[in-house]
XYZ file of C-alpha atoms in Angstrom:
537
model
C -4.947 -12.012 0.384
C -8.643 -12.755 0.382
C -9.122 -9.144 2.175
C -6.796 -7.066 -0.161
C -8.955 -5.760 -3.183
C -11.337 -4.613 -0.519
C -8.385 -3.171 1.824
C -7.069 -1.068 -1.988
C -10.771 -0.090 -2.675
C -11.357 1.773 1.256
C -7.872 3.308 0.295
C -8.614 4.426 -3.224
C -12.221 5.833 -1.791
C -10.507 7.597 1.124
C -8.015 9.149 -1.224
C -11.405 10.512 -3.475
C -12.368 12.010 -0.049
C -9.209 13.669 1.070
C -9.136 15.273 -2.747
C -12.337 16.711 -2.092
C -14.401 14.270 -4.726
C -17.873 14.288 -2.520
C -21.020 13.555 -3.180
C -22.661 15.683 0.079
C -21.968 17.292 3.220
C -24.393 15.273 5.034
C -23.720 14.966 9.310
C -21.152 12.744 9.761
C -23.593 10.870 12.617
C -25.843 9.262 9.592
C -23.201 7.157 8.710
C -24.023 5.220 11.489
C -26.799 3.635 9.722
C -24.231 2.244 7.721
C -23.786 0.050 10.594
C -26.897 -1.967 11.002
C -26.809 -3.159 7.291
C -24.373 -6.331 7.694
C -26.827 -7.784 9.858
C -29.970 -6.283 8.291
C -28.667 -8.038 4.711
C -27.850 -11.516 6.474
C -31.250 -11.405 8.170
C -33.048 -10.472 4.932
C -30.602 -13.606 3.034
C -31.966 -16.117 5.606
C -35.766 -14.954 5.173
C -35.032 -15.095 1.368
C -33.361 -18.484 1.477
C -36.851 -20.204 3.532
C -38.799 -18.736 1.092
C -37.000 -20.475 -1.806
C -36.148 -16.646 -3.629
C -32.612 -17.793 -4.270
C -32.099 -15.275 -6.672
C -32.681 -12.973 -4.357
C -30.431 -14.293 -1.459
C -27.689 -14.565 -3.980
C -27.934 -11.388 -4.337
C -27.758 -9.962 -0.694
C -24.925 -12.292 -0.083
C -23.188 -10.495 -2.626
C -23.820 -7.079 -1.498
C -23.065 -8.511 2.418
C -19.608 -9.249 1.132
C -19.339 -5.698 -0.594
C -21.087 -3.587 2.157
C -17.885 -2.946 3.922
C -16.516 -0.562 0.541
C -19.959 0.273 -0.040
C -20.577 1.690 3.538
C -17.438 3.427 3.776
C -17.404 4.979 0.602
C -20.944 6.096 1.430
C -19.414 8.058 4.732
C -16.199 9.519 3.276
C -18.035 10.940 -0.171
C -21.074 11.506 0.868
C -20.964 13.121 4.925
C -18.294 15.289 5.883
C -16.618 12.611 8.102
C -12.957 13.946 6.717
C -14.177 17.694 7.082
C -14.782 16.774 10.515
C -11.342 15.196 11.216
C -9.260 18.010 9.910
C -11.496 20.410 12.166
C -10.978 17.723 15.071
C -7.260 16.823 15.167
C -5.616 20.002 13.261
C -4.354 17.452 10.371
C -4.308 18.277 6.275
C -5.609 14.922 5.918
C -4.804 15.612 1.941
C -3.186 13.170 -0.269
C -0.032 15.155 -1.009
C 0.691 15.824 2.488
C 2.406 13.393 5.302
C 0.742 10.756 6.319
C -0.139 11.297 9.893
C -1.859 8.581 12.344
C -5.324 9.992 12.260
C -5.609 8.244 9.015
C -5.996 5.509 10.888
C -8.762 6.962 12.526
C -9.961 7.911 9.273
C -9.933 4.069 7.985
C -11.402 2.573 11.497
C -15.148 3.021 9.848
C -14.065 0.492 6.930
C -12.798 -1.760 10.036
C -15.474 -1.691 11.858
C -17.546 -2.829 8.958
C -15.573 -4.865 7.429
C -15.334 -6.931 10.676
C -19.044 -6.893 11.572
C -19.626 -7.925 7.367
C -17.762 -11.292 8.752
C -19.862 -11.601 11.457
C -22.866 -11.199 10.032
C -21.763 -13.639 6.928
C -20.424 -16.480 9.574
C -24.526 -15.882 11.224
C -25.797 -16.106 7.586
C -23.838 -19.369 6.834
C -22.622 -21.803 9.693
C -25.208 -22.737 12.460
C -24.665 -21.299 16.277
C -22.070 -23.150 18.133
C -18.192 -24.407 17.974
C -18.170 -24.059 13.820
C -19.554 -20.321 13.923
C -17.111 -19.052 16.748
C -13.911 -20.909 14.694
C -15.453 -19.211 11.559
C -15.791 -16.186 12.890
C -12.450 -16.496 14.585
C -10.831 -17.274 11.149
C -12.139 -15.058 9.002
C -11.472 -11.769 11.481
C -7.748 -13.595 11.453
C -7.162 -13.057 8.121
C -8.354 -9.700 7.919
C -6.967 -8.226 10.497
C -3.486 -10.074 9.176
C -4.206 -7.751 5.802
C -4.798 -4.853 7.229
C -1.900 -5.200 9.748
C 0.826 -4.149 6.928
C -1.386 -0.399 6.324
C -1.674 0.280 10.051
C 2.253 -0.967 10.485
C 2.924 1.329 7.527
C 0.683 4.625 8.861
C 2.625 3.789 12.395
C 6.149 4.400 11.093
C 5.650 7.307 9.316
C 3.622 8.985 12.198
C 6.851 8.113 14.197
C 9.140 9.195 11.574
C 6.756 12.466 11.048
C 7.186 12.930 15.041
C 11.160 13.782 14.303
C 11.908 16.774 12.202
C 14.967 16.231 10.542
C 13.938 12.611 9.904
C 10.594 13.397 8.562
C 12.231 16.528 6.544
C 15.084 13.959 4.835
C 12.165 11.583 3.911
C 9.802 14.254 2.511
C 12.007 16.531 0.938
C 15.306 14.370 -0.369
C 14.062 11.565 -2.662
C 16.989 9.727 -2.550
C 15.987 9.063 1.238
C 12.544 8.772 0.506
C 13.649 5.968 -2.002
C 15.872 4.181 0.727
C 13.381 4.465 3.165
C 10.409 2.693 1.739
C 12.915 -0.157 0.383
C 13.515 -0.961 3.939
C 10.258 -0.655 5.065
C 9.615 -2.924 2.205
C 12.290 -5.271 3.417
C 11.257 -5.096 6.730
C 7.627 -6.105 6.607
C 8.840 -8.825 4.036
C 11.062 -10.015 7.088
C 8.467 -9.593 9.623
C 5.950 -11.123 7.312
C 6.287 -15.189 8.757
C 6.433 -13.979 12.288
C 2.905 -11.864 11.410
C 1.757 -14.714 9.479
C 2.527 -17.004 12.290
C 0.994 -15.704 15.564
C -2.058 -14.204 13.892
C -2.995 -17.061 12.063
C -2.769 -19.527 14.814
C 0.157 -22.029 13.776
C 2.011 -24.683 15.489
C 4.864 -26.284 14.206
C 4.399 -29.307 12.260
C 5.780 -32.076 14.644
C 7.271 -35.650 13.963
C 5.242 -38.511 12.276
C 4.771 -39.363 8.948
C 3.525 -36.470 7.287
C 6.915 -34.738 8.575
C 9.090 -37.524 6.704
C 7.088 -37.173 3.679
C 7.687 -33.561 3.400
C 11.124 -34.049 4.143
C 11.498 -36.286 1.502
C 10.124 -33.847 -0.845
C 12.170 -30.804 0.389
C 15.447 -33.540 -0.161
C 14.692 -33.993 -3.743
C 13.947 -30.082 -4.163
C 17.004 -29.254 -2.239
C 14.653 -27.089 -0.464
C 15.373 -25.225 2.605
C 13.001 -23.258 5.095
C 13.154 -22.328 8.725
C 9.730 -23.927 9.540
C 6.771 -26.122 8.024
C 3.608 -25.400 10.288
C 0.327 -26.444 11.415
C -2.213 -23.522 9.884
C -5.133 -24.286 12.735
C -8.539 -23.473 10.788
C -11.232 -25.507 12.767
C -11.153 -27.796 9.872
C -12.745 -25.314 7.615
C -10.092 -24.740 4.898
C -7.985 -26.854 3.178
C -5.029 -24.853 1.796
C -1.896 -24.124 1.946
C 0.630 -21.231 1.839
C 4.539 -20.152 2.062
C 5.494 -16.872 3.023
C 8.638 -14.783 3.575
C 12.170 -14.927 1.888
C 14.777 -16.923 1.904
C 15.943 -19.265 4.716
C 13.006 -17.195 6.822
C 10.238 -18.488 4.705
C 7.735 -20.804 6.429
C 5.476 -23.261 4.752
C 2.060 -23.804 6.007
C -0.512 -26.539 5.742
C -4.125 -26.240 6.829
C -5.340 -29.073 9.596
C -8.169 -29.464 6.761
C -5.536 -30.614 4.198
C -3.712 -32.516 6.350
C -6.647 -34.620 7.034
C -8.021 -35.032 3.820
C -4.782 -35.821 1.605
C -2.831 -39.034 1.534
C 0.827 -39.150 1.315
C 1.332 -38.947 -2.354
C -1.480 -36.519 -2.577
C 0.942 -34.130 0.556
C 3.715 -34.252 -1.599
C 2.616 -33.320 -4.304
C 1.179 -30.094 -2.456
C 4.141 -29.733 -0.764
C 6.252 -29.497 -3.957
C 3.749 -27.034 -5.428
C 4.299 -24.837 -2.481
C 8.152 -25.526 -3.025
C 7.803 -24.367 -6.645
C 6.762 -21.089 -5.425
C 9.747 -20.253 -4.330
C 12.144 -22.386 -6.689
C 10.217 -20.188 -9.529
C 11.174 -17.068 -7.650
C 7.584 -15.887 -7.681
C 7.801 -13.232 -4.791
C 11.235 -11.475 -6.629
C 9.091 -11.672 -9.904
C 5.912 -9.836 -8.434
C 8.348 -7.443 -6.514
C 9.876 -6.443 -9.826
C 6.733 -6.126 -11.566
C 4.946 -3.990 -8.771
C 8.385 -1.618 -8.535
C 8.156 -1.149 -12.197
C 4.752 -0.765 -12.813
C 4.797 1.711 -9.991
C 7.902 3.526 -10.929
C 6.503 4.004 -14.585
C 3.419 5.309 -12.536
C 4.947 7.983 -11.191
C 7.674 9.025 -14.536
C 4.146 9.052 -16.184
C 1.617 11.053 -14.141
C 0.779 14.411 -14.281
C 2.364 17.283 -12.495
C -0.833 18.716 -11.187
C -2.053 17.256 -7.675
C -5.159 16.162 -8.628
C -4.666 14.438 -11.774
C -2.020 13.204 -10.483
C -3.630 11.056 -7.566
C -6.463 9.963 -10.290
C -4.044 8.746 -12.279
C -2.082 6.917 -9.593
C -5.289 5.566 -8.270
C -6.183 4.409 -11.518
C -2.803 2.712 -12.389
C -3.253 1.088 -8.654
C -6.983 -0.190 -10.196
C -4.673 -1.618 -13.523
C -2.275 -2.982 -10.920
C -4.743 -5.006 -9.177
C -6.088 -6.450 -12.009
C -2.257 -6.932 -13.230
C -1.110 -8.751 -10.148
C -4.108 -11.142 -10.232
C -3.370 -11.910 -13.912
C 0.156 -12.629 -12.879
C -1.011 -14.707 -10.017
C -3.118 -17.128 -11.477
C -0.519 -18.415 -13.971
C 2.406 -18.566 -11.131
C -0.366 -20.940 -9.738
C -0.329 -22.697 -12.540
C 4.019 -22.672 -13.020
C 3.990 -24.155 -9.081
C 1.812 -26.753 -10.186
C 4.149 -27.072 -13.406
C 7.332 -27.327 -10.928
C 5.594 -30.287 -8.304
C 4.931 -32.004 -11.701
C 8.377 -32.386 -12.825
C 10.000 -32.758 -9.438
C 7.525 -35.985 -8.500
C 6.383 -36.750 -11.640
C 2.737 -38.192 -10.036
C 0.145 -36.177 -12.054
C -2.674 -38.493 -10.344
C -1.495 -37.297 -7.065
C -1.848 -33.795 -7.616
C -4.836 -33.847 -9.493
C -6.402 -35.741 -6.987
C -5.387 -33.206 -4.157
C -6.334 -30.475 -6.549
C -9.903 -31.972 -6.998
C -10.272 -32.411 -2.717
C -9.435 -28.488 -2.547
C -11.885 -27.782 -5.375
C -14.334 -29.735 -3.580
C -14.157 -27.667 -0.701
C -14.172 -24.353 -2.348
C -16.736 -25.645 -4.762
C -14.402 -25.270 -7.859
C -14.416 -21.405 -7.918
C -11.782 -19.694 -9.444
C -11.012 -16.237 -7.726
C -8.509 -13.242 -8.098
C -5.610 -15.266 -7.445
C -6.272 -18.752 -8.352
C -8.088 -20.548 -11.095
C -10.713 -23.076 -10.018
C -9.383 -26.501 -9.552
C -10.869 -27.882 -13.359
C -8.850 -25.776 -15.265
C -5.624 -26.250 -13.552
C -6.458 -30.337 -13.590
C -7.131 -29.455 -17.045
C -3.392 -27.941 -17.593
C -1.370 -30.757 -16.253
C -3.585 -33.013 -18.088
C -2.572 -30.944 -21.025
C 0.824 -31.068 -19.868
C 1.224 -34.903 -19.318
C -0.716 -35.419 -22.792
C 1.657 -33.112 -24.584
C 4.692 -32.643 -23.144
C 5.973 -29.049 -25.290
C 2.662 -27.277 -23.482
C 4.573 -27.515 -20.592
C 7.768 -26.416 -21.793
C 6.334 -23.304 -24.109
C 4.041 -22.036 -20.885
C 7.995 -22.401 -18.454
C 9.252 -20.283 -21.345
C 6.501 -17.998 -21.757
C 6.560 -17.311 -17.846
C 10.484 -16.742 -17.585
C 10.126 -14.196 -20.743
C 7.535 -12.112 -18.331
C 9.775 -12.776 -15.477
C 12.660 -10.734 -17.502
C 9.967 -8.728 -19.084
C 9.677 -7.587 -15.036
C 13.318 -7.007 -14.380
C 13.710 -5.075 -17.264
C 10.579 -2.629 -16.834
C 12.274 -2.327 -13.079
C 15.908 -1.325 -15.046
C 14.154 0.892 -17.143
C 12.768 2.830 -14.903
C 15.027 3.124 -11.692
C 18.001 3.780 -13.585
C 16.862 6.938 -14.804
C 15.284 7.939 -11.104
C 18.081 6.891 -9.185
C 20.335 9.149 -11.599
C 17.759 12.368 -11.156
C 17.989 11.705 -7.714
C 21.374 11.836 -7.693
C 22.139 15.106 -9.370
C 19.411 16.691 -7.179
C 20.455 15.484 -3.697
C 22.611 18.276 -2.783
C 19.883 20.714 -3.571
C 17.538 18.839 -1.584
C 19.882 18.473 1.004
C 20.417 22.190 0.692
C 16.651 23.046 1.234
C 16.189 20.463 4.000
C 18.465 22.184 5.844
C 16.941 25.427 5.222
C 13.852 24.297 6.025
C 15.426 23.535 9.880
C 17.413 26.436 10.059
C 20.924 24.725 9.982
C 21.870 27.552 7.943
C 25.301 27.038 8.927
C 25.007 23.134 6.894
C 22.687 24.854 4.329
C 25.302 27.394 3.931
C 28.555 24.877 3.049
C 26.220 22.942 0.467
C 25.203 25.820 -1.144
C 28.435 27.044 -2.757
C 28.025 24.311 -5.791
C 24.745 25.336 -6.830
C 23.995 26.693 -10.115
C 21.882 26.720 -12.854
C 18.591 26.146 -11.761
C 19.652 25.985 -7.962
C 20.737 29.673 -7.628
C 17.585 31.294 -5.956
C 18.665 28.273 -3.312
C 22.542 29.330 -3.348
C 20.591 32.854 -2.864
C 18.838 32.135 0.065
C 21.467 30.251 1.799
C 23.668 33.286 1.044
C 20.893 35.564 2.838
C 21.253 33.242 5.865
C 24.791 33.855 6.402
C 24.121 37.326 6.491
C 22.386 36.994 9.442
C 24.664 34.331 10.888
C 27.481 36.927 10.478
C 25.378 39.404 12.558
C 25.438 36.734 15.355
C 22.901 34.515 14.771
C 19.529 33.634 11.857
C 16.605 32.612 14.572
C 12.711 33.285 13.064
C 12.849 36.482 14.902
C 15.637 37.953 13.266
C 14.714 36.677 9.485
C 11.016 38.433 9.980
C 13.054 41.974 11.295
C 15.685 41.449 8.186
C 12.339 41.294 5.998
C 10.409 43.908 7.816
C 13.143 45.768 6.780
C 13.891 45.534 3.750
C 10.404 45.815 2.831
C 10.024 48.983 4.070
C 13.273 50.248 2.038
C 11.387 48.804 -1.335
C 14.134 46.132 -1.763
C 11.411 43.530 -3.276
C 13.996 41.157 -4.409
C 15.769 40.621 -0.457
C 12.143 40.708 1.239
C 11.045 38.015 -1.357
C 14.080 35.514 -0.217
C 13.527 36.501 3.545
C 9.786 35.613 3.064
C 10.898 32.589 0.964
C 13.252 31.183 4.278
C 10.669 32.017 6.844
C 8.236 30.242 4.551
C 10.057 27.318 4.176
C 10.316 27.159 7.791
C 6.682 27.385 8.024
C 5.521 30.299 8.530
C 1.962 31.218 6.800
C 2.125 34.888 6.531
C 5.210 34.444 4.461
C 3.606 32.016 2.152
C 0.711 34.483 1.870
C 3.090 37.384 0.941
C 4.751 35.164 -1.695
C 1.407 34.218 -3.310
C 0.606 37.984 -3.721
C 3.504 38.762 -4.590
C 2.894 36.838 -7.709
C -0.318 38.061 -8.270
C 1.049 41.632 -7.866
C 3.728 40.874 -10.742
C 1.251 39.204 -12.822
C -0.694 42.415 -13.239
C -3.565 40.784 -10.386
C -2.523 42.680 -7.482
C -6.462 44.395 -6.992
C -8.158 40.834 -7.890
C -10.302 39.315 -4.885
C -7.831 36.681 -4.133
C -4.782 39.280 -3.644
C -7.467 41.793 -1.552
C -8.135 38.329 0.761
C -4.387 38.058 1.062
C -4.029 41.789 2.427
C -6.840 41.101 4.611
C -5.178 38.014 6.192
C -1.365 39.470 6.127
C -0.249 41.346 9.131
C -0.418 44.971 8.437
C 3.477 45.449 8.740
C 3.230 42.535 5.693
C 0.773 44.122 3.716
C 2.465 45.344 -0.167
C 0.885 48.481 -1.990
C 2.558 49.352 -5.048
């Protein structure tokens, strides 16, 4: 997770880009000065550092570890790197539209300095040899196991975009749109261990007596998991972690850790690790992040642009929400290995041997070691602190559940009374006018231009068959007779099925009713329209 504010920052910046927020239209190529700064800012930290300007160093080591969102927002806002893409690959590249996979190509330059920011960080702060490479090696592991959930994400939709019907049902019906990202929700929560596993370089944890102490543990917890593993760091952090869901989850423990804690010390870890998931921490953030995000969207503006500002805003307030959240499940798992050992000494002590080693820093997720030493001392002193933080946790947990109620009842109900219009229009949109045709009869109210054009397709079907050919000569047609109204819904069909003249014609059209029909945009319609489009009236 140590990766992820930076990972949502590129994202956020890349979205500014694709909405056309820029800076300058300077040549793509001078980002690649951008590239040379990791280095040139661990160099100049070293220099700084020998020449006792501490102040100084601390400051370029803090702009080392934010040059990789720094750099990249520098390319996408200020050059026309995304210009250049859409002219390159033929994409929209625009926030509303479908993902597609030269996004990825799009987020490589935050990659590629993101991953030489590690390198030049592991130069700036281990000496050359075995603890640099393992370093090194750690660091890029973790990354690249943060990032691997975007690119896994930006890879299914490019091959769900590559099949139409597929891609149409996601895009255009929202109660598949829904369904869809709650499996690919479940799915990477699935695959999450088996990510978490090989990329992190984990062996399972085999017999001796750390194994019967955290079997002990997992005994009195009546705690269940399909693996406790080895995390292999080189020795250089001492942590621990448990991901996935259910009987899937697997529990890791840092070599570090493993050689630093005594028994008591491991179980007392081991329980806080247990709590985690006795707490139901993972549902509880799920819940949260649904709602939040589903009150997002009720909430924002209509309008494209707003909207995405907002939404990128409420991701900034989400951020800062889930790290708020965080830090005091940290300190309920704590809570949990408290009362299932009762041995405050030994998790104090093991708190105060990670603290050492991460020189009692608190961070997004986590507060430093001192203050959660200070809670269970609180705790053990005063026994109702304990009990009034469990409550005040399980009221947010519900406080979660209930935002989630709130707002997917009343979208799962919209989306039900408008599936069979979206159904309708997806099949319009492929030309199964036959389908389209059959859904169509129960439309009303605001679903009868839909009804309408479905009705104009079975014209054509009845005249022995509705291919693009036939729907531009049935328009042609009726164009030239002056029958606006049929011409509009013949345009509207071969628009949905993608044709740009007929989205043109549309768009004057409404400029021609609104009394704009001689303005400059409706002249640079004519001008684009084939002539045998082109309105006068």
């Amino acid at each position: 997770m140590g990766f992820l504010p930076q990972i949502l920052i590129a994202v956020a910046l890349l979205t500014a880009a694709q909405l056309g927020l820029v800076l300058g239209r300077v040549p793509a190529l001078w980002g690649l000065a951008a590239v040379v700064v990791p280095h040139l800012l661990g160099h100049l930290n070293r220099r700084s550092m020998l020449a006792g300007r501490f102040r100084r160093a601390a400051l370029l080591a803090r702009l080392l570890g934010l040059w990789s969102v720094v750099g990249f927002g520098a390319l996408v806002l200020a050059t026309d790197w995304v210009p250049l893409l859409r002219q390159w690959s033929g994409a929209r590249l625009g926030p509303e539209s479908w993902p597609e996979a030269v996004l990825i190509l799009a987020f490589a330059p935050f990659a590629l300095l993101q991953v030489l920011c590690i390198d030049a960080e592991t130069r700036m702060n281990t000496r050359p040899g075995a603890d640099r490479a393992a370093a090194r090696g750690l660091a890029l592991r973790m990354f690249l196991s943060t990032l691997a959930p975007l690119v896994v994400y930006l890879g299914v939709l490019s091959l769900v975009g590559s099949v139409p019907i597929a891609r149409a049902l996601v895009e255009e019906v929202d109660l598949y749109h829904a369904l869809f990202l709650v499996l690919l929700l479940v799915g990477m929560s699935l695959g999450a261990p088996y990510l978490i596993a090989n990329a992190w370089r984990t062996d399972p944890l085999g017999p001796g007596p750390a194994k019967d102490v955290l079997d002990s543990v997992a005994a009195r917890a009546r705690f269940v998991c399909r693996d406790v593993r080895v995390w292999h760091t080189g020795n250089l952090v001492a942590n621990a972690a448990i991901v996935g869901l259910g009987r899937r989850r697997l529990v890791l423990l840092s070599d570090a850790l493993l050689h630093s804690l005594g028994p008591r010390e491991l179980a007392s870890v081991y329980g806080h690790e247990i709590g985690h998931a006795k707490c139901r921490h993972v549902n509880i953030f799920l819940a949260w992040s649904l709602g939040f995000f589903l009150a997002a969207d009720l909430l924002a503006p209509a309008d494209d642009l707003w909207g995405s500002v907002f939404l990128a805003g409420a991701l900034g307030l989400w951020v800062l929400g889930f790290g708020w959240l965080s830090r005091r499940s940290e300190l309920e798992a704590d809570l949990y290995s408290l009362n299932l050992l009762q041995d405050p000494e030994a998790l104090s002590s093991a708190l105060g041997r990670v603290g050492e080693r991460m020189h009692d820093k608190g961070g997004w997720r986590h507060f430093s070691a001192s203050v959660r030493i200070g809670f269970i001392a609180r705790v053990v002193a005063e026994p109702g602190v304990g009990v009034r933080f469990k409550r005040r946790m399980r009221t947010i947990a519900w406080f979660g559940v209930g935002l989630l109620l709130v707002t997917a009842v009343p979208q799962l109900r919209q989306m039900a009374e408008v599936y069979a219009p979206q159904r309708t229009r997806v099949d319009l949109v492929l030309g199964r006018y036959p389908e389209a045709i059959r859904r169509a009869r129960d439309l009303d109210g605001e679903w009868v231009e839909l009804r309408s054009l479905a009705e104009l397709a079975s014209e054509l079907i009845q005249q022995g068959g509705a291919d693009d050919g036939q729907l531009e000569r049935a328009f042609r047609g009726d164009l030239g007779r002056g029958e606006w109204a049929r011409a509009r819904g013949w345009a509207a069909l071969l628009a949905l099925r993608g044709s740009a003249p007929a989205a043109d014609f549309l768009r004057l059209m409404e400029l021609v009713d609104g009394g704009a029909g001689e303005g400059p945009e409706a002249q640079s319609l004519r001008a684009q329209l084939p002539p045998s489009w082109r309105v006068l009236r």
